[in-house]
PDB file of C-alpha atoms in Angstrom:
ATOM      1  CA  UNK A  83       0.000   0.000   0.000  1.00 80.00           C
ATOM      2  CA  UNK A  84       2.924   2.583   1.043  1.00 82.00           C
ATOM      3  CA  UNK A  85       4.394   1.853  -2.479  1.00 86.00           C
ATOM      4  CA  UNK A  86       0.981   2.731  -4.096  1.00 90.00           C
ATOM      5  CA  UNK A  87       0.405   5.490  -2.177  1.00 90.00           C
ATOM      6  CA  UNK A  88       4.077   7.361  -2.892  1.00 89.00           C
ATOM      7  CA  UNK A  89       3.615   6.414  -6.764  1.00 90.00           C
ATOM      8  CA  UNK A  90       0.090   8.283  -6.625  1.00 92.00           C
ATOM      9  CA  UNK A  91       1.608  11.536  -4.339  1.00 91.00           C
ATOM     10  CA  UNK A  92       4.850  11.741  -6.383  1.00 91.00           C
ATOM     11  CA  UNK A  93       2.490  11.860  -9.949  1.00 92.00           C
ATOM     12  CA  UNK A  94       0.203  14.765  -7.953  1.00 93.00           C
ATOM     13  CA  UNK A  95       2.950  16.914  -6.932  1.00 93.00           C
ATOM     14  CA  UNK A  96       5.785  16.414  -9.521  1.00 93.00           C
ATOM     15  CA  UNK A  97       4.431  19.551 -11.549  1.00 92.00           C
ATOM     16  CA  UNK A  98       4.076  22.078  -9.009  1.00 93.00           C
ATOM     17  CA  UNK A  99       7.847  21.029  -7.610  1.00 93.00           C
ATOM     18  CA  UNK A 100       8.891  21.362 -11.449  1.00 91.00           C
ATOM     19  CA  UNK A 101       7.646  24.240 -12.035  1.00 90.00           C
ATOM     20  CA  UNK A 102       8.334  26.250  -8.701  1.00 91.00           C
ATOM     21  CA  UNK A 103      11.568  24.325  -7.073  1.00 91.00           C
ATOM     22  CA  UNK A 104      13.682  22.203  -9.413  1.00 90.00           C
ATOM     23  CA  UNK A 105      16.221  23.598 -11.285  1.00 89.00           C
ATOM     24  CA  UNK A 106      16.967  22.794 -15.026  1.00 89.00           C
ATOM     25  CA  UNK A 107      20.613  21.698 -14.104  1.00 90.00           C
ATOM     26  CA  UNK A 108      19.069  18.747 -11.886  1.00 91.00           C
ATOM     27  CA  UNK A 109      18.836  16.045 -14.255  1.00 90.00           C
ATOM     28  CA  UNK A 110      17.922  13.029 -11.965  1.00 90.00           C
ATOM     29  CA  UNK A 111      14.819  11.374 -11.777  1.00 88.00           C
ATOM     30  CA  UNK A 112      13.360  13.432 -14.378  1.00 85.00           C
ATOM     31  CA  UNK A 113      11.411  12.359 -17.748  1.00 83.00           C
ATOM     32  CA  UNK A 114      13.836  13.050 -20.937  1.00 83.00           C
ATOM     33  CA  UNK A 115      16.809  13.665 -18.814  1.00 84.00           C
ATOM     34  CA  UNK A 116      20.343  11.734 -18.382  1.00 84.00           C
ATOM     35  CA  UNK A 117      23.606  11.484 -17.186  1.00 85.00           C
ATOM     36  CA  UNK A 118      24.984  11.742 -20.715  1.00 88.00           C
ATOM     37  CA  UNK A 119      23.934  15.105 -21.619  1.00 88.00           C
ATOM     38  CA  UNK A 120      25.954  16.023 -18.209  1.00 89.00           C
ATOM     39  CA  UNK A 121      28.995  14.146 -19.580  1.00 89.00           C
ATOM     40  CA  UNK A 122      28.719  15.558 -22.962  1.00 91.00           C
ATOM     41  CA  UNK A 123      28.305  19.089 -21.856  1.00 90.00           C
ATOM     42  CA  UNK A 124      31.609  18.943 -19.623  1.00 89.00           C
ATOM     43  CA  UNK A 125      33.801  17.075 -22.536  1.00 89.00           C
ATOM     44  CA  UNK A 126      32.260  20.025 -24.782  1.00 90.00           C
ATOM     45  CA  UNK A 127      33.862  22.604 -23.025  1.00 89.00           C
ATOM     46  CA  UNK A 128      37.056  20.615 -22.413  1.00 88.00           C
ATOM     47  CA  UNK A 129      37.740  20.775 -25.663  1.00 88.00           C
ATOM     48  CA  UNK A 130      37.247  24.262 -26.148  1.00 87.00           C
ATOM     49  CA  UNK A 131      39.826  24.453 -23.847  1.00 87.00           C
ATOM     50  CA  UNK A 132      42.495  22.425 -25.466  1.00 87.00           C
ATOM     51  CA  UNK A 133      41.415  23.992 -28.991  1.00 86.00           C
ATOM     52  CA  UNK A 134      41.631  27.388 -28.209  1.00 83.00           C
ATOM     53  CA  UNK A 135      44.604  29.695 -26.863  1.00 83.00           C
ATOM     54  CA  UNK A 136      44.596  31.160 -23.747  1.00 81.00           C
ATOM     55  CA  UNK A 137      41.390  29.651 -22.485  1.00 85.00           C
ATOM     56  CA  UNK A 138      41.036  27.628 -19.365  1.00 88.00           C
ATOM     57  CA  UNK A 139      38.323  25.534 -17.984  1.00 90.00           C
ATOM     58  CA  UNK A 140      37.979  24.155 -14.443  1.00 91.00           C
ATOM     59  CA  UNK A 141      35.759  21.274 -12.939  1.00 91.00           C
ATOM     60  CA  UNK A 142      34.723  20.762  -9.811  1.00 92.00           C
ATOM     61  CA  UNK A 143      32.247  17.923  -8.784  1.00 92.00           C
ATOM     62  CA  UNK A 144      31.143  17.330  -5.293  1.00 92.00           C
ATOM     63  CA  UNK A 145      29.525  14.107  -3.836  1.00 91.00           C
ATOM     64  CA  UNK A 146      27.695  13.937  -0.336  1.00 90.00           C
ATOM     65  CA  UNK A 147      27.655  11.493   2.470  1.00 85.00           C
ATOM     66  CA  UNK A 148      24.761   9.307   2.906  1.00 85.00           C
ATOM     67  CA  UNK A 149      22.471  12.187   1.647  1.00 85.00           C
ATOM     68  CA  UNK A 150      19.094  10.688   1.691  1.00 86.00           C
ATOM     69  CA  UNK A 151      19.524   9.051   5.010  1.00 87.00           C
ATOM     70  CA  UNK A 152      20.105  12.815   6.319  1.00 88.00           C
ATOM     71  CA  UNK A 153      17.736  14.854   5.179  1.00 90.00           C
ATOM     72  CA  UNK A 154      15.282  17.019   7.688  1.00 91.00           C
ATOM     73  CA  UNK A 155      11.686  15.761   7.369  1.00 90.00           C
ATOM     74  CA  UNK A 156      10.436  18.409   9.234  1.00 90.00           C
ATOM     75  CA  UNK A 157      12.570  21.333   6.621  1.00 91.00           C
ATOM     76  CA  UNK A 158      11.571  19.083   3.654  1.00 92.00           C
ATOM     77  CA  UNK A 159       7.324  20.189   5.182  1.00 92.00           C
ATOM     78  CA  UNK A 160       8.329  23.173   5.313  1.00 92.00           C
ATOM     79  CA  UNK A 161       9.553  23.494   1.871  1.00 91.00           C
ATOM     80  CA  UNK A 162       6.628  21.810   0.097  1.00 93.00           C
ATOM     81  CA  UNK A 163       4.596  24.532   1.810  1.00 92.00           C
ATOM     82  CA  UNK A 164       5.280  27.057  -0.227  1.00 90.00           C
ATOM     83  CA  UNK A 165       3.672  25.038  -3.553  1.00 92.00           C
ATOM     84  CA  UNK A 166       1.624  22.388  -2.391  1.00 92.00           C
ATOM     85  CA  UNK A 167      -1.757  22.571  -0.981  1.00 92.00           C
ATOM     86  CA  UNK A 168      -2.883  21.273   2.325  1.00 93.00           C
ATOM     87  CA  UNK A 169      -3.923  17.891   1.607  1.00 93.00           C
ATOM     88  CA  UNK A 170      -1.071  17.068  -1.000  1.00 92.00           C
ATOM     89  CA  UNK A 171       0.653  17.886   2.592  1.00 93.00           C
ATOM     90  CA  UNK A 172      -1.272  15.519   4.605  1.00 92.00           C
ATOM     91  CA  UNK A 173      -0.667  12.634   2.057  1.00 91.00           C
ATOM     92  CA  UNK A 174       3.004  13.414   1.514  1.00 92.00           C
ATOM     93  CA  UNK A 175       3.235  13.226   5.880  1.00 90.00           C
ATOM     94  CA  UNK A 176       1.869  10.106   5.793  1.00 88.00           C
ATOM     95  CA  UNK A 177       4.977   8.658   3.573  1.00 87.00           C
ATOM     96  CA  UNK A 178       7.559  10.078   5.940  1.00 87.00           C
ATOM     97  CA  UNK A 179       6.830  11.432   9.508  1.00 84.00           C
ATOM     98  CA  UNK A 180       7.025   8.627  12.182  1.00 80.00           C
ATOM     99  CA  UNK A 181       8.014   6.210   9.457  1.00 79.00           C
ATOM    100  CA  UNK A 182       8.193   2.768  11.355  1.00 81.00           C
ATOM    101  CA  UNK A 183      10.782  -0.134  10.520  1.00 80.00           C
ATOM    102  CA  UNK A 184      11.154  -3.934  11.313  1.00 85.00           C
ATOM    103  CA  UNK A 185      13.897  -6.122  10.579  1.00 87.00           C
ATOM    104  CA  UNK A 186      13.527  -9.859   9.310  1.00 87.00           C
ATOM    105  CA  UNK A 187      16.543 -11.842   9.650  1.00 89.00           C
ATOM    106  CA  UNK A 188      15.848 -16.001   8.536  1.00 88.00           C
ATOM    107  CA  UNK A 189      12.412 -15.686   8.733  1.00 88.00           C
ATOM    108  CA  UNK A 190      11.939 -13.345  12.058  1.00 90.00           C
ATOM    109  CA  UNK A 191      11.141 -10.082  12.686  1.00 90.00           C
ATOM    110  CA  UNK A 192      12.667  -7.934  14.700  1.00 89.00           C
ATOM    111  CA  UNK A 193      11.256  -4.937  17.241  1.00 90.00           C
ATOM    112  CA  UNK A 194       9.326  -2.171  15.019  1.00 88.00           C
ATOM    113  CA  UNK A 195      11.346   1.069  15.385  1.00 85.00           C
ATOM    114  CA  UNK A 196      10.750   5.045  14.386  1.00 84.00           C
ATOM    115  CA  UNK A 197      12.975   7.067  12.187  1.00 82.00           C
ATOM    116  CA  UNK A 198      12.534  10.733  12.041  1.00 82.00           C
ATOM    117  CA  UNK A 199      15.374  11.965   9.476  1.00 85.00           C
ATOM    118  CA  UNK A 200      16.385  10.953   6.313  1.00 85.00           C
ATOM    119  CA  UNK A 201      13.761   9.897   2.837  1.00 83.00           C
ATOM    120  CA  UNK A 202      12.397   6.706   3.745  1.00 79.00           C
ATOM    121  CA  UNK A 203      14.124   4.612   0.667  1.00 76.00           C
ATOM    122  CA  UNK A 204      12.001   2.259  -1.357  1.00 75.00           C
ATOM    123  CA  UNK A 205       9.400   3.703  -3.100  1.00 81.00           C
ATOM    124  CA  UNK A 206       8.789   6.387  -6.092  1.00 83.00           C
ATOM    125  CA  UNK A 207       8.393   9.667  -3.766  1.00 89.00           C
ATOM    126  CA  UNK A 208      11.681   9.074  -2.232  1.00 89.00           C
ATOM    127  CA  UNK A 209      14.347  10.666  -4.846  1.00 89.00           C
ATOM    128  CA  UNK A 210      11.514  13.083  -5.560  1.00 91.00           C
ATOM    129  CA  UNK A 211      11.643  14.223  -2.296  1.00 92.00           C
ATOM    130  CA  UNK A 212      15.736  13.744  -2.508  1.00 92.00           C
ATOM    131  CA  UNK A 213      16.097  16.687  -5.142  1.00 92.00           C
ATOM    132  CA  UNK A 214      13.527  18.948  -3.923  1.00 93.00           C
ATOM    133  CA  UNK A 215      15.093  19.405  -0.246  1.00 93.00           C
ATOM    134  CA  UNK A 216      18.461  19.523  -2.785  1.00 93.00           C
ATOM    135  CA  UNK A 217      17.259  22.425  -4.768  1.00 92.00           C
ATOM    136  CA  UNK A 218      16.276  23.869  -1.385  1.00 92.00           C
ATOM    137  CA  UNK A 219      19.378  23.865   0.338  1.00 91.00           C
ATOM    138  CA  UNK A 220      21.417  24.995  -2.793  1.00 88.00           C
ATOM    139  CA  UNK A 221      18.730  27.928  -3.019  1.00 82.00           C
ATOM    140  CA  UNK A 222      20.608  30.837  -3.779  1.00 67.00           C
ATOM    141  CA  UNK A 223      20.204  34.456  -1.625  1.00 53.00           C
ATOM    142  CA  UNK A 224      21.614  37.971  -2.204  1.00 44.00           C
ATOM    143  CA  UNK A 225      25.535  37.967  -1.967  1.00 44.00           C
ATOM    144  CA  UNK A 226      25.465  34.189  -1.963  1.00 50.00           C
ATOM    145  CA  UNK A 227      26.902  31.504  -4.335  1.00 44.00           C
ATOM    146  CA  UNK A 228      25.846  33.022  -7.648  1.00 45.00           C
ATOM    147  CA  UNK A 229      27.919  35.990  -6.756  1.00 48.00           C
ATOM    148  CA  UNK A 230      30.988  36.707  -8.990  1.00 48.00           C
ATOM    149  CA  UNK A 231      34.353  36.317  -7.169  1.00 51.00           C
ATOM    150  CA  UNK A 232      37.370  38.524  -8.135  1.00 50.00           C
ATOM    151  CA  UNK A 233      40.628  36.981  -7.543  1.00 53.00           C
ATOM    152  CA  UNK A 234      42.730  38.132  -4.211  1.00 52.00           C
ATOM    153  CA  UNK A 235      45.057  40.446  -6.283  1.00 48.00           C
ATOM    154  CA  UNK A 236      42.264  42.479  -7.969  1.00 50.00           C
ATOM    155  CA  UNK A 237      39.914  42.747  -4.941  1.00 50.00           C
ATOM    156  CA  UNK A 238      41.782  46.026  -3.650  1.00 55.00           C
ATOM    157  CA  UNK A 239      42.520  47.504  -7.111  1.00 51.00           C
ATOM    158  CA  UNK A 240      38.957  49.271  -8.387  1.00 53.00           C
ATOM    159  CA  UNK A 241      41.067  50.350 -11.255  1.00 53.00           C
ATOM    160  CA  UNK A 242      40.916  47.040 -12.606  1.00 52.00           C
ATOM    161  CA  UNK A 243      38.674  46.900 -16.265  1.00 53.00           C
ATOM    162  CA  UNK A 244      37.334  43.078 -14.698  1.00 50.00           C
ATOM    163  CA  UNK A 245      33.626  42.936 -14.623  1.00 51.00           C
ATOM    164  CA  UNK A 246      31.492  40.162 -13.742  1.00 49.00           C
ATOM    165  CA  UNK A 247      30.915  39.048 -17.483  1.00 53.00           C
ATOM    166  CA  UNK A 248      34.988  38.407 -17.626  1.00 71.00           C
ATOM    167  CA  UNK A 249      33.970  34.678 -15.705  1.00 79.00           C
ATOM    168  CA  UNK A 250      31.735  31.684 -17.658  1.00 82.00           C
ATOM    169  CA  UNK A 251      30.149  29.706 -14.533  1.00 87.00           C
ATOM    170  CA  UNK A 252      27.803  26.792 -15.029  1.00 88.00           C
ATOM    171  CA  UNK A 253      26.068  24.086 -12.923  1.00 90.00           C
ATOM    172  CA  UNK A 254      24.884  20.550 -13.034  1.00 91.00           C
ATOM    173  CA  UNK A 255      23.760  18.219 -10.738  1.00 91.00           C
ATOM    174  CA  UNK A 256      22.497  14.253 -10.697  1.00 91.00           C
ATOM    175  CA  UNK A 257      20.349  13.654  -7.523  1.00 90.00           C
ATOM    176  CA  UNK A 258      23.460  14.142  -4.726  1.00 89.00           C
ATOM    177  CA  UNK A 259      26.224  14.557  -7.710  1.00 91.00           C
ATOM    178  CA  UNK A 260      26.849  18.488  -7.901  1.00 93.00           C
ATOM    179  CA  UNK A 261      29.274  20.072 -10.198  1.00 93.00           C
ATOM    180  CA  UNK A 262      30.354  22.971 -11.566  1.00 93.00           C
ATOM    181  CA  UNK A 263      32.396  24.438 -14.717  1.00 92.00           C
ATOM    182  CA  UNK A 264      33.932  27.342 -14.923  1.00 91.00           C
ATOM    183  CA  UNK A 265      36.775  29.479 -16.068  1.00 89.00           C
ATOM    184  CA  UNK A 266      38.083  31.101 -12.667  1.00 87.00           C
ATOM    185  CA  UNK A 267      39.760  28.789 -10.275  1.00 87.00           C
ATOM    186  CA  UNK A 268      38.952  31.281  -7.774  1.00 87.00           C
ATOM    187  CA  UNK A 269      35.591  31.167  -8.169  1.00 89.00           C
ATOM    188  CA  UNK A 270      35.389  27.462  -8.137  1.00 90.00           C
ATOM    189  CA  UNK A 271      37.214  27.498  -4.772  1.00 89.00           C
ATOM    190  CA  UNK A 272      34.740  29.946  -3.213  1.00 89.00           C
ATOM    191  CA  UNK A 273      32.170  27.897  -4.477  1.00 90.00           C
ATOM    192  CA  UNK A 274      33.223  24.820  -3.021  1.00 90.00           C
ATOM    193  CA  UNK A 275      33.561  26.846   0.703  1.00 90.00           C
ATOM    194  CA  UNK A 276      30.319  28.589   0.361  1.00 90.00           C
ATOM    195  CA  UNK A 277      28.262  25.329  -0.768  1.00 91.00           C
ATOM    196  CA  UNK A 278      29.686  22.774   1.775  1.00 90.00           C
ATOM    197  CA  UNK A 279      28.820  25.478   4.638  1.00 90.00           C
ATOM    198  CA  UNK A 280      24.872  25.870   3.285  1.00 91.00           C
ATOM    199  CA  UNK A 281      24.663  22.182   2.470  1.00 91.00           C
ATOM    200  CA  UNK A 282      25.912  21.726   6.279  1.00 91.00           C
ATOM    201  CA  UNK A 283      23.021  23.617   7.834  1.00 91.00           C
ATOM    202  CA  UNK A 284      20.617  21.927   6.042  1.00 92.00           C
ATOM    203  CA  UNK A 285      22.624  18.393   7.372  1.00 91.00           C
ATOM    204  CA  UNK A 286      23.756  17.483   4.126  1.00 91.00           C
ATOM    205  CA  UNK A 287      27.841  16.554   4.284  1.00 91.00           C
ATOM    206  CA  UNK A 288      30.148  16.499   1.472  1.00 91.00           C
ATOM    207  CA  UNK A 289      32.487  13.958   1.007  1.00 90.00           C
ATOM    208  CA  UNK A 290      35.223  15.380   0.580  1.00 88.00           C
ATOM    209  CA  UNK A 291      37.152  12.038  -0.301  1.00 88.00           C
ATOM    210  CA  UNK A 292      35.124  11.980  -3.555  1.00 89.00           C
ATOM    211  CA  UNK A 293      35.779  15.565  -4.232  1.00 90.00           C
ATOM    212  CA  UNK A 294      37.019  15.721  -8.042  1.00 89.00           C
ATOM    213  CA  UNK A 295      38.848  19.192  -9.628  1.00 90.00           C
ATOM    214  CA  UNK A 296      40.092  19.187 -12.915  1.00 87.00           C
ATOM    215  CA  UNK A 297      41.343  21.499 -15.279  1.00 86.00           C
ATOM    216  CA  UNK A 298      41.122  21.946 -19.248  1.00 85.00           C
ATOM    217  CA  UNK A 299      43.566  23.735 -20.785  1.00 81.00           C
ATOM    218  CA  UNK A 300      45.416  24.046 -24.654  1.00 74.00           C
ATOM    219  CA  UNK A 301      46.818  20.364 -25.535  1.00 60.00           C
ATOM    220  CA  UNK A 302      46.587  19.020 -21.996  1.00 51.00           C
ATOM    221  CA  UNK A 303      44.129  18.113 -18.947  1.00 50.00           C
ATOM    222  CA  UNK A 304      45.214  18.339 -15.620  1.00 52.00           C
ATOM    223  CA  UNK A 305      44.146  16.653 -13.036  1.00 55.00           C
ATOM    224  CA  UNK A 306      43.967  17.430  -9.267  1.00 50.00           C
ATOM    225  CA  UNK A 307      42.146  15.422  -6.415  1.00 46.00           C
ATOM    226  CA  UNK A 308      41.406  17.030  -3.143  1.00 43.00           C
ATOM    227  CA  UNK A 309      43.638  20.251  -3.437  1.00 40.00           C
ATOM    228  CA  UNK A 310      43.414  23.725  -3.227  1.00 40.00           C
ATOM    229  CA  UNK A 311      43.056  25.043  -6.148  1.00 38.00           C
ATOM    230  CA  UNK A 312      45.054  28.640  -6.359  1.00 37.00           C
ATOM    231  CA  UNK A 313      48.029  26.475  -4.761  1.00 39.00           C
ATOM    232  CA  UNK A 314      48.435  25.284  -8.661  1.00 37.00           C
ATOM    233  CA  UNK A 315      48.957  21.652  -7.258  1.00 36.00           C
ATOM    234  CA  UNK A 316      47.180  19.939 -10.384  1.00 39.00           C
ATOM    235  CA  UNK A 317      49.453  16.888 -11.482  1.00 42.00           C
ATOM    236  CA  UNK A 318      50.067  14.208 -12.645  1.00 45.00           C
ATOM    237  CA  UNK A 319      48.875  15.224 -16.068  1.00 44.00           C
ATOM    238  CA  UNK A 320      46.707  13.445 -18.884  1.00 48.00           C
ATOM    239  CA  UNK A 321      45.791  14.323 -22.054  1.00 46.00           C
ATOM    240  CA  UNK A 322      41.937  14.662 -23.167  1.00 45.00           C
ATOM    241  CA  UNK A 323      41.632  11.380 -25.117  1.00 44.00           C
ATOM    242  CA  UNK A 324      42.986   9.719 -21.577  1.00 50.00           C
ATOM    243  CA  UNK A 325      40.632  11.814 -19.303  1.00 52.00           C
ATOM    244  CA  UNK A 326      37.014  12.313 -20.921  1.00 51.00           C
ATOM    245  CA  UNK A 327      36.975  10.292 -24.143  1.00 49.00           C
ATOM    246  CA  UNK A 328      38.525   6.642 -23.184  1.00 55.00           C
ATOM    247  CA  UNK A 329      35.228   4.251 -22.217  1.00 54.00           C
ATOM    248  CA  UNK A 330      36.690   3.831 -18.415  1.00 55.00           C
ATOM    249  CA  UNK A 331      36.407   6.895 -17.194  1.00 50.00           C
ATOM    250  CA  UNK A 332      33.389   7.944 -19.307  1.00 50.00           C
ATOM    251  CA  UNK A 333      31.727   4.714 -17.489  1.00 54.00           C
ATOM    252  CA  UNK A 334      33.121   5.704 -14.121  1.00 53.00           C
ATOM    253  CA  UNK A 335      31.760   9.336 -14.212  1.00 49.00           C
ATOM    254  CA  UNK A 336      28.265   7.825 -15.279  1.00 50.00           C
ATOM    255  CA  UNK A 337      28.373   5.703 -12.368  1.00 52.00           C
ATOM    256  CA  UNK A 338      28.954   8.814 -10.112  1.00 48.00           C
ATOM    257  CA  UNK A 339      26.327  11.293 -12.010  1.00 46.00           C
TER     258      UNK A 339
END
């Protein structure tokens, strides 16, 4: 019956959710979308890199730790407020507050117990609710993330001609797979401090052993893992054809997405 009754509330509410809290970028779990226009976008702009003189691009993908075992019920209510109506409410409280659990092990059943955090996993309405408490907690504010970061040694010099069109940013995410592309390491490195900290609040961790940063450059990709990025630490080196195009790491990075 649960399974029935998530397939029904995730069909109700997936239209007001796509049209008032999911992002384009968020590709999982989502009719027409797929991990390999994610790929293909990335190795698109990797090669503009190596093709073109004097143009850089940097990855960064982020993972998360455990992320739909750690996700606030009571913030993920609170969210749906704003675009559902009370009794979409009512049903979608029945899938996850005071969710109750029993173990079998060789044929017996164990003592029923409560969970009050996390998506209960199993059923249809689960991922939904995944990517909407996502889109959320990625949500961004005046002066936040989407803010254009100059680099240290042109912050005190307003004579400076840089503007905030001088940076190409862009964003893509697979249910708890985040990434970004862009052509200033700095910003990429503010991004990376500034997201971990709002993902944190909301109880969402980054695993930072998963962390990737790359970066795309004329005739050569290198590749970094786990390193600050303006400390120019990105070795050992690989070409393109090793990186993005051979099947092994085009499989691995579908995996992860």
């Amino acid at each position: 019956m649960r399974k029935i009754l998530a397939v029904c509330v995730a069909r109700r509410i997936r239209p007001s959710i796509d049209e008032h809290i999911l992002p384009i970028t968020q590709t999982a779990y989502t009719s027409g979308r797929c991990t390999a226009e994610l790929v293909f976008a990335f190795k698109v702009l990797a090669e503009k890199a190596i093709t073109s003189i004097g143009y850089t691009i940097n990855l960064l993908m982020l993972d998360m730790s455990k992320a739909f075992y750690t996700i606030q019920r009571g913030s993920l209510l609170t969210d749906l407020e704003q675009v559902l109506d009370n009794d979409e409410l009512h049903l979608i409280s029945l899938l996850i507050d005071n969710v109750s659990y029993t173990v079998k092990l060789e044929g017996k059943l164990g003592l029923p117990f409560n969970t009050n955090i996390g998506s209960p996993q199993g059923d249809s309405a689960s991922a939904l609710f995944f990517i909407t408490y996502l889109a959320n907690s990625m949500k961004s504010d005046d002066n936040d993330i989407d803010a254009v970061i100059l680099p240290s040694q042109l912050v005190d010099h307003d004579y400076s001609t840089t503007t905030t069109n001088s940076f190409f940013t862009v964003d893509q995410q697979y249910a708890d797979h985040i990434s970004w592309a862009s052509t200033g390491q700095h910003i990429l490195q503010d991004i990376e401090k500034r997201v971990s900290d709002k993902l944190a609040v909301r109880n969402l961790k980054i695993n930072c052993t998963k962390t990737e940063k790359l970066q795309s450059q004329e005739k050569e990709m290198t590749v970094g893992r786990n390193v600050n990025m303006l400390e120019a630490c990105w070795e050992p080196k690989k070409t393109l054809t090793e990186e993005l195009v051979s099947p092994t790491v085009l499989s691995t990075h579908c995996q992860a997405f």
